Amino acid sequence: MKASTLFLIGLALAPIAIPTTALSQPDSSWLEKKPLTNWNKPGAAVPKAPENTSSHEIGCQQQIRSASTPEERAVKAAGWTLYSTRGETKSSSGLWLVKGQTGFDGMCRPIGYQEFLFVNGVFAGTTSPISMNARADGSLFQTNIESSSQLTAQFARYATQDALCCPSRTSMVTYRIDFNSNKKPLLVPVDVTTYANHRE
């Protein structure tokens, strides 16, 4: 058998390496839509965590922390992992923001993560309609509690040519907190503004 034929057979039988970043990229298109459609529902429970597809938990145990508040315990009970890197719970004016994740990448950055808002101990919604991955388009990197009824959150926006360290744009979403007739809180996305990041 000719060497060229053996080479082609070898190629056909060889396993195909698929980059992990290509397996499951979150859909960030919701940040392009105006007006925003609310994915949160009044009186809903904390959403269950999706299946963990990561294989790096053993090497990232130092990033996992225990639940210490009722809000954190509710997130953990829904199957989410609490993490310490940029994942500390924020609280102000009766509002609690808790981050949870499902796994880690090879550098112990969070993948499959989400942020949950509680108002006076009652779950009010998530800041994103989907779970996110660090260094991916549409990934949440900062949320601010502006008042007892308003939040803002910033999401990284990557263009195809952007280095993973440096997204070229940011989308800032403004939220308000409504209450239904049963006084259940609801997180409502109001507006999104996308702008170019300053580069030195």
PDB file of C-alpha atoms in Angstrom:
ATOM      1  CA  MET A   1       0.000   0.000   0.000  1.00  0.00           C
ATOM      2  CA  LYS A   2       1.353   3.415  -0.899  1.00  0.00           C
ATOM      3  CA  ALA A   3       2.519   5.745   1.839  1.00  0.00           C
ATOM      4  CA  SER A   4       0.085   8.455   0.680  1.00  0.00           C
ATOM      5  CA  THR A   5      -2.832   6.042   1.075  1.00  0.00           C
ATOM      6  CA  LEU A   6      -1.723   5.093   4.573  1.00  0.00           C
ATOM      7  CA  PHE A   7      -1.475   8.782   5.445  1.00  0.00           C
ATOM      8  CA  LEU A   8      -5.048   9.460   4.310  1.00  0.00           C
ATOM      9  CA  ILE A   9      -6.368   6.472   6.257  1.00  0.00           C
ATOM     10  CA  GLY A  10      -4.545   7.719   9.334  1.00  0.00           C
ATOM     11  CA  LEU A  11      -6.167  11.130   8.992  1.00  0.00           C
ATOM     12  CA  ALA A  12      -9.607   9.586   8.723  1.00  0.00           C
ATOM     13  CA  LEU A  13      -9.110   7.510  11.866  1.00  0.00           C
ATOM     14  CA  ALA A  14      -7.453  10.196  13.957  1.00  0.00           C
ATOM     15  CA  PRO A  15      -9.603  11.842  16.636  1.00  0.00           C
ATOM     16  CA  ILE A  16     -10.669  15.381  15.872  1.00  0.00           C
ATOM     17  CA  ALA A  17      -9.618  17.896  18.496  1.00  0.00           C
ATOM     18  CA  ILE A  18     -12.391  20.382  19.187  1.00  0.00           C
ATOM     19  CA  PRO A  19     -11.401  23.554  21.055  1.00  0.00           C
ATOM     20  CA  THR A  20     -13.322  23.848  24.310  1.00  0.00           C
ATOM     21  CA  THR A  21     -14.256  27.429  23.432  1.00  0.00           C
ATOM     22  CA  ALA A  22     -16.167  26.127  20.418  1.00  0.00           C
ATOM     23  CA  LEU A  23     -18.256  23.619  22.334  1.00  0.00           C
ATOM     24  CA  SER A  24     -20.759  25.919  24.019  1.00  0.00           C
ATOM     25  CA  GLN A  25     -20.567  29.664  23.540  1.00  0.00           C
ATOM     26  CA  PRO A  26     -23.412  31.602  25.165  1.00  0.00           C
ATOM     27  CA  ASP A  27     -25.707  33.546  22.854  1.00  0.00           C
ATOM     28  CA  SER A  28     -25.133  37.242  23.571  1.00  0.00           C
ATOM     29  CA  SER A  29     -27.650  38.463  20.967  1.00  0.00           C
ATOM     30  CA  TRP A  30     -30.067  39.566  23.717  1.00  0.00           C
ATOM     31  CA  LEU A  31     -27.774  42.571  24.262  1.00  0.00           C
ATOM     32  CA  GLU A  32     -28.493  43.751  20.718  1.00  0.00           C
ATOM     33  CA  LYS A  33     -32.278  43.813  21.067  1.00  0.00           C
ATOM     34  CA  LYS A  34     -34.333  46.933  21.722  1.00  0.00           C
ATOM     35  CA  PRO A  35     -36.582  47.042  23.554  1.00  0.00           C
ATOM     36  CA  LEU A  36     -35.302  44.378  25.907  1.00  0.00           C
ATOM     37  CA  THR A  37     -37.697  41.536  26.676  1.00  0.00           C
ATOM     38  CA  ASN A  38     -37.843  40.528  30.323  1.00  0.00           C
ATOM     39  CA  TRP A  39     -36.896  36.905  30.990  1.00  0.00           C
ATOM     40  CA  ASN A  40     -37.658  37.192  34.722  1.00  0.00           C
ATOM     41  CA  LYS A  41     -41.056  36.211  36.135  1.00  0.00           C
ATOM     42  CA  PRO A  42     -42.564  37.418  39.427  1.00  0.00           C
ATOM     43  CA  GLY A  43     -42.590  34.784  42.137  1.00  0.00           C
ATOM     44  CA  ALA A  44     -40.233  32.449  40.239  1.00  0.00           C
ATOM     45  CA  ALA A  45     -37.791  30.206  42.074  1.00  0.00           C
ATOM     46  CA  VAL A  46     -34.024  30.450  41.692  1.00  0.00           C
ATOM     47  CA  PRO A  47     -33.320  28.686  38.362  1.00  0.00           C
ATOM     48  CA  LYS A  48     -31.629  25.318  38.559  1.00  0.00           C
ATOM     49  CA  ALA A  49     -27.984  25.194  37.520  1.00  0.00           C
ATOM     50  CA  PRO A  50     -27.298  23.677  34.082  1.00  0.00           C
ATOM     51  CA  GLU A  51     -25.185  20.567  33.719  1.00  0.00           C
ATOM     52  CA  ASN A  52     -21.521  21.044  34.552  1.00  0.00           C
ATOM     53  CA  THR A  53     -19.342  20.376  31.493  1.00  0.00           C
ATOM     54  CA  SER A  54     -16.077  21.412  33.146  1.00  0.00           C
ATOM     55  CA  SER A  55     -13.298  19.029  34.186  1.00  0.00           C
ATOM     56  CA  HIS A  56     -11.145  21.438  36.210  1.00  0.00           C
ATOM     57  CA  GLU A  57     -12.843  21.409  39.630  1.00  0.00           C
ATOM     58  CA  ILE A  58     -10.093  19.449  41.403  1.00  0.00           C
ATOM     59  CA  GLY A  59      -7.465  22.085  40.614  1.00  0.00           C
ATOM     60  CA  CYS A  60      -9.754  25.004  41.439  1.00  0.00           C
ATOM     61  CA  GLN A  61     -11.026  24.051  44.889  1.00  0.00           C
ATOM     62  CA  GLN A  62      -9.465  27.181  46.407  1.00  0.00           C
ATOM     63  CA  GLN A  63     -11.940  29.279  44.405  1.00  0.00           C
ATOM     64  CA  ILE A  64     -15.024  27.607  45.917  1.00  0.00           C
ATOM     65  CA  ARG A  65     -16.575  29.098  49.043  1.00  0.00           C
ATOM     66  CA  SER A  66     -19.323  28.103  51.444  1.00  0.00           C
ATOM     67  CA  ALA A  67     -22.723  29.784  51.647  1.00  0.00           C
ATOM     68  CA  SER A  68     -23.048  32.154  54.611  1.00  0.00           C
ATOM     69  CA  THR A  69     -26.346  33.995  53.992  1.00  0.00           C
ATOM     70  CA  PRO A  70     -29.900  32.796  53.234  1.00  0.00           C
ATOM     71  CA  GLU A  71     -29.545  34.202  49.713  1.00  0.00           C
ATOM     72  CA  GLU A  72     -26.322  32.293  49.084  1.00  0.00           C
ATOM     73  CA  ARG A  73     -27.851  29.128  50.503  1.00  0.00           C
ATOM     74  CA  ALA A  74     -30.797  29.467  48.099  1.00  0.00           C
ATOM     75  CA  VAL A  75     -28.421  29.733  45.141  1.00  0.00           C
ATOM     76  CA  LYS A  76     -26.362  26.777  46.330  1.00  0.00           C
ATOM     77  CA  ALA A  77     -29.527  24.700  46.899  1.00  0.00           C
ATOM     78  CA  ALA A  78     -30.399  25.225  43.219  1.00  0.00           C
ATOM     79  CA  GLY A  79     -27.166  23.464  42.241  1.00  0.00           C
ATOM     80  CA  TRP A  80     -24.852  26.445  41.712  1.00  0.00           C
ATOM     81  CA  THR A  81     -21.308  26.692  43.061  1.00  0.00           C
ATOM     82  CA  LEU A  82     -20.300  29.848  44.908  1.00  0.00           C
ATOM     83  CA  TYR A  83     -16.893  31.115  43.889  1.00  0.00           C
ATOM     84  CA  SER A  84     -14.522  33.682  45.345  1.00  0.00           C
ATOM     85  CA  THR A  85     -12.840  35.280  42.311  1.00  0.00           C
ATOM     86  CA  ARG A  86     -14.953  38.363  41.559  1.00  0.00           C
ATOM     87  CA  GLY A  87     -17.854  36.405  42.981  1.00  0.00           C
ATOM     88  CA  GLU A  88     -18.351  37.989  46.386  1.00  0.00           C
ATOM     89  CA  THR A  89     -21.936  38.762  47.293  1.00  0.00           C
ATOM     90  CA  LYS A  90     -22.898  42.442  47.108  1.00  0.00           C
ATOM     91  CA  SER A  91     -25.572  43.945  49.324  1.00  0.00           C
ATOM     92  CA  SER A  92     -27.062  47.400  49.773  1.00  0.00           C
ATOM     93  CA  SER A  93     -30.488  48.922  50.478  1.00  0.00           C
ATOM     94  CA  GLY A  94     -32.071  45.507  51.044  1.00  0.00           C
ATOM     95  CA  LEU A  95     -30.698  44.149  47.744  1.00  0.00           C
ATOM     96  CA  TRP A  96     -28.424  41.133  47.531  1.00  0.00           C
ATOM     97  CA  LEU A  97     -26.490  40.096  44.416  1.00  0.00           C
ATOM     98  CA  VAL A  98     -25.168  36.533  44.477  1.00  0.00           C
ATOM     99  CA  LYS A  99     -23.048  34.920  41.764  1.00  0.00           C
ATOM    100  CA  GLY A 100     -23.058  31.184  41.089  1.00  0.00           C
ATOM    101  CA  GLN A 101     -21.311  29.044  38.508  1.00  0.00           C
ATOM    102  CA  THR A 102     -21.283  25.485  37.217  1.00  0.00           C
ATOM    103  CA  GLY A 103     -17.589  24.991  36.414  1.00  0.00           C
ATOM    104  CA  PHE A 104     -14.126  26.382  35.706  1.00  0.00           C
ATOM    105  CA  ASP A 105     -11.899  26.815  32.695  1.00  0.00           C
ATOM    106  CA  GLY A 106      -8.252  25.727  32.728  1.00  0.00           C
ATOM    107  CA  MET A 107      -7.205  28.928  34.541  1.00  0.00           C
ATOM    108  CA  CYS A 108      -9.933  28.565  37.207  1.00  0.00           C
ATOM    109  CA  ARG A 109     -12.053  31.292  35.675  1.00  0.00           C
ATOM    110  CA  PRO A 110     -15.816  30.737  36.007  1.00  0.00           C
ATOM    111  CA  ILE A 111     -17.844  29.120  33.254  1.00  0.00           C
ATOM    112  CA  GLY A 112     -21.591  28.639  33.207  1.00  0.00           C
ATOM    113  CA  TYR A 113     -22.037  31.474  35.695  1.00  0.00           C
ATOM    114  CA  GLN A 114     -25.056  33.584  36.562  1.00  0.00           C
ATOM    115  CA  GLU A 115     -25.971  36.424  38.919  1.00  0.00           C
ATOM    116  CA  PHE A 116     -29.073  36.382  41.118  1.00  0.00           C
ATOM    117  CA  LEU A 117     -30.859  39.340  42.709  1.00  0.00           C
ATOM    118  CA  PHE A 118     -32.728  39.073  46.016  1.00  0.00           C
ATOM    119  CA  VAL A 119     -34.834  41.896  47.442  1.00  0.00           C
ATOM    120  CA  ASN A 120     -35.373  41.690  51.192  1.00  0.00           C
ATOM    121  CA  GLY A 121     -34.600  37.977  50.972  1.00  0.00           C
ATOM    122  CA  VAL A 122     -36.955  37.244  48.061  1.00  0.00           C
ATOM    123  CA  PHE A 123     -35.578  36.154  44.676  1.00  0.00           C
ATOM    124  CA  ALA A 124     -36.311  38.816  42.027  1.00  0.00           C
ATOM    125  CA  GLY A 125     -34.492  37.549  38.920  1.00  0.00           C
ATOM    126  CA  THR A 126     -31.158  37.216  37.136  1.00  0.00           C
ATOM    127  CA  THR A 127     -29.137  39.946  35.457  1.00  0.00           C
ATOM    128  CA  SER A 128     -28.761  37.841  32.289  1.00  0.00           C
ATOM    129  CA  PRO A 129     -31.193  35.498  30.512  1.00  0.00           C
ATOM    130  CA  ILE A 130     -28.390  32.954  30.014  1.00  0.00           C
ATOM    131  CA  SER A 131     -25.449  31.578  31.944  1.00  0.00           C
ATOM    132  CA  MET A 132     -22.101  33.000  30.856  1.00  0.00           C
ATOM    133  CA  ASN A 133     -18.438  32.078  30.430  1.00  0.00           C
ATOM    134  CA  ALA A 134     -15.471  34.220  31.419  1.00  0.00           C
ATOM    135  CA  ARG A 135     -13.744  35.860  28.456  1.00  0.00           C
ATOM    136  CA  ALA A 136     -16.721  35.272  26.160  1.00  0.00           C
ATOM    137  CA  ASP A 137     -18.925  37.778  24.392  1.00  0.00           C
ATOM    138  CA  GLY A 138     -21.738  38.894  26.673  1.00  0.00           C
ATOM    139  CA  SER A 139     -19.972  37.926  29.909  1.00  0.00           C
ATOM    140  CA  LEU A 140     -20.935  39.960  32.968  1.00  0.00           C
ATOM    141  CA  PHE A 141     -18.001  41.630  34.688  1.00  0.00           C
ATOM    142  CA  GLN A 142     -19.518  44.269  36.978  1.00  0.00           C
ATOM    143  CA  THR A 143     -22.864  45.077  38.588  1.00  0.00           C
ATOM    144  CA  ASN A 144     -23.629  48.182  40.623  1.00  0.00           C
ATOM    145  CA  ILE A 145     -26.505  48.739  43.045  1.00  0.00           C
ATOM    146  CA  GLU A 146     -27.471  52.322  42.230  1.00  0.00           C
ATOM    147  CA  SER A 147     -30.406  52.561  44.644  1.00  0.00           C
ATOM    148  CA  SER A 148     -33.060  50.402  46.291  1.00  0.00           C
ATOM    149  CA  SER A 149     -34.886  50.269  42.950  1.00  0.00           C
ATOM    150  CA  GLN A 150     -32.176  50.411  40.276  1.00  0.00           C
ATOM    151  CA  LEU A 151     -29.158  48.403  39.106  1.00  0.00           C
ATOM    152  CA  THR A 152     -26.666  48.709  36.282  1.00  0.00           C
ATOM    153  CA  ALA A 153     -24.574  45.860  34.886  1.00  0.00           C
ATOM    154  CA  GLN A 154     -21.698  45.828  32.405  1.00  0.00           C
ATOM    155  CA  PHE A 155     -21.086  43.034  29.918  1.00  0.00           C
ATOM    156  CA  ALA A 156     -17.939  42.447  27.852  1.00  0.00           C
ATOM    157  CA  ARG A 157     -18.460  42.599  24.090  1.00  0.00           C
ATOM    158  CA  TYR A 158     -15.883  40.859  21.926  1.00  0.00           C
ATOM    159  CA  ALA A 159     -15.354  41.361  18.222  1.00  0.00           C
ATOM    160  CA  THR A 160     -13.824  38.504  16.230  1.00  0.00           C
ATOM    161  CA  GLN A 161     -10.391  40.142  16.182  1.00  0.00           C
ATOM    162  CA  ASP A 162     -10.293  41.048  19.906  1.00  0.00           C
ATOM    163  CA  ALA A 163      -7.724  39.471  22.189  1.00  0.00           C
ATOM    164  CA  LEU A 164      -9.326  37.596  25.094  1.00  0.00           C
ATOM    165  CA  CYS A 165      -7.863  40.100  27.541  1.00  0.00           C
ATOM    166  CA  CYS A 166      -9.357  43.101  25.857  1.00  0.00           C
ATOM    167  CA  PRO A 167     -12.954  43.294  24.583  1.00  0.00           C
ATOM    168  CA  SER A 168     -13.383  46.271  22.279  1.00  0.00           C
ATOM    169  CA  ARG A 169     -16.883  47.201  23.521  1.00  0.00           C
ATOM    170  CA  THR A 170     -19.030  47.177  26.646  1.00  0.00           C
ATOM    171  CA  SER A 171     -22.797  46.849  26.919  1.00  0.00           C
ATOM    172  CA  MET A 172     -24.323  48.521  29.976  1.00  0.00           C
ATOM    173  CA  VAL A 173     -27.791  47.377  30.986  1.00  0.00           C
ATOM    174  CA  THR A 174     -30.030  49.405  33.299  1.00  0.00           C
ATOM    175  CA  TYR A 175     -32.599  47.579  35.454  1.00  0.00           C
ATOM    176  CA  ARG A 176     -35.440  48.629  37.707  1.00  0.00           C
ATOM    177  CA  ILE A 177     -37.157  46.668  40.459  1.00  0.00           C
ATOM    178  CA  ASP A 178     -40.936  46.375  40.280  1.00  0.00           C
ATOM    179  CA  PHE A 179     -43.400  44.796  42.702  1.00  0.00           C
ATOM    180  CA  ASN A 180     -46.536  42.933  41.655  1.00  0.00           C
ATOM    181  CA  SER A 181     -49.901  42.995  43.444  1.00  0.00           C
ATOM    182  CA  ASN A 182     -48.611  40.361  45.890  1.00  0.00           C
ATOM    183  CA  LYS A 183     -45.570  42.531  46.639  1.00  0.00           C
ATOM    184  CA  LYS A 184     -43.249  40.077  44.924  1.00  0.00           C
ATOM    185  CA  PRO A 185     -40.124  41.828  43.577  1.00  0.00           C
ATOM    186  CA  LEU A 186     -39.245  41.583  39.893  1.00  0.00           C
ATOM    187  CA  LEU A 187     -35.983  42.589  38.207  1.00  0.00           C
ATOM    188  CA  VAL A 188     -36.793  44.333  34.915  1.00  0.00           C
ATOM    189  CA  PRO A 189     -34.171  45.136  32.235  1.00  0.00           C
ATOM    190  CA  VAL A 190     -34.986  48.614  30.967  1.00  0.00           C
ATOM    191  CA  ASP A 191     -32.341  49.653  28.469  1.00  0.00           C
ATOM    192  CA  VAL A 192     -28.981  48.656  27.012  1.00  0.00           C
ATOM    193  CA  THR A 193     -26.254  50.959  25.729  1.00  0.00           C
ATOM    194  CA  THR A 194     -23.193  49.640  23.919  1.00  0.00           C
ATOM    195  CA  TYR A 195     -20.062  51.747  23.597  1.00  0.00           C
ATOM    196  CA  ALA A 196     -16.450  51.362  22.466  1.00  0.00           C
ATOM    197  CA  ASN A 197     -13.816  50.837  25.134  1.00  0.00           C
ATOM    198  CA  HIS A 198     -10.996  53.358  25.374  1.00  0.00           C
ATOM    199  CA  ARG A 199      -7.687  51.987  24.180  1.00  0.00           C
ATOM    200  CA  GLU A 200      -4.294  53.417  25.078  1.00  0.00           C
TER     201      GLU A 200
END
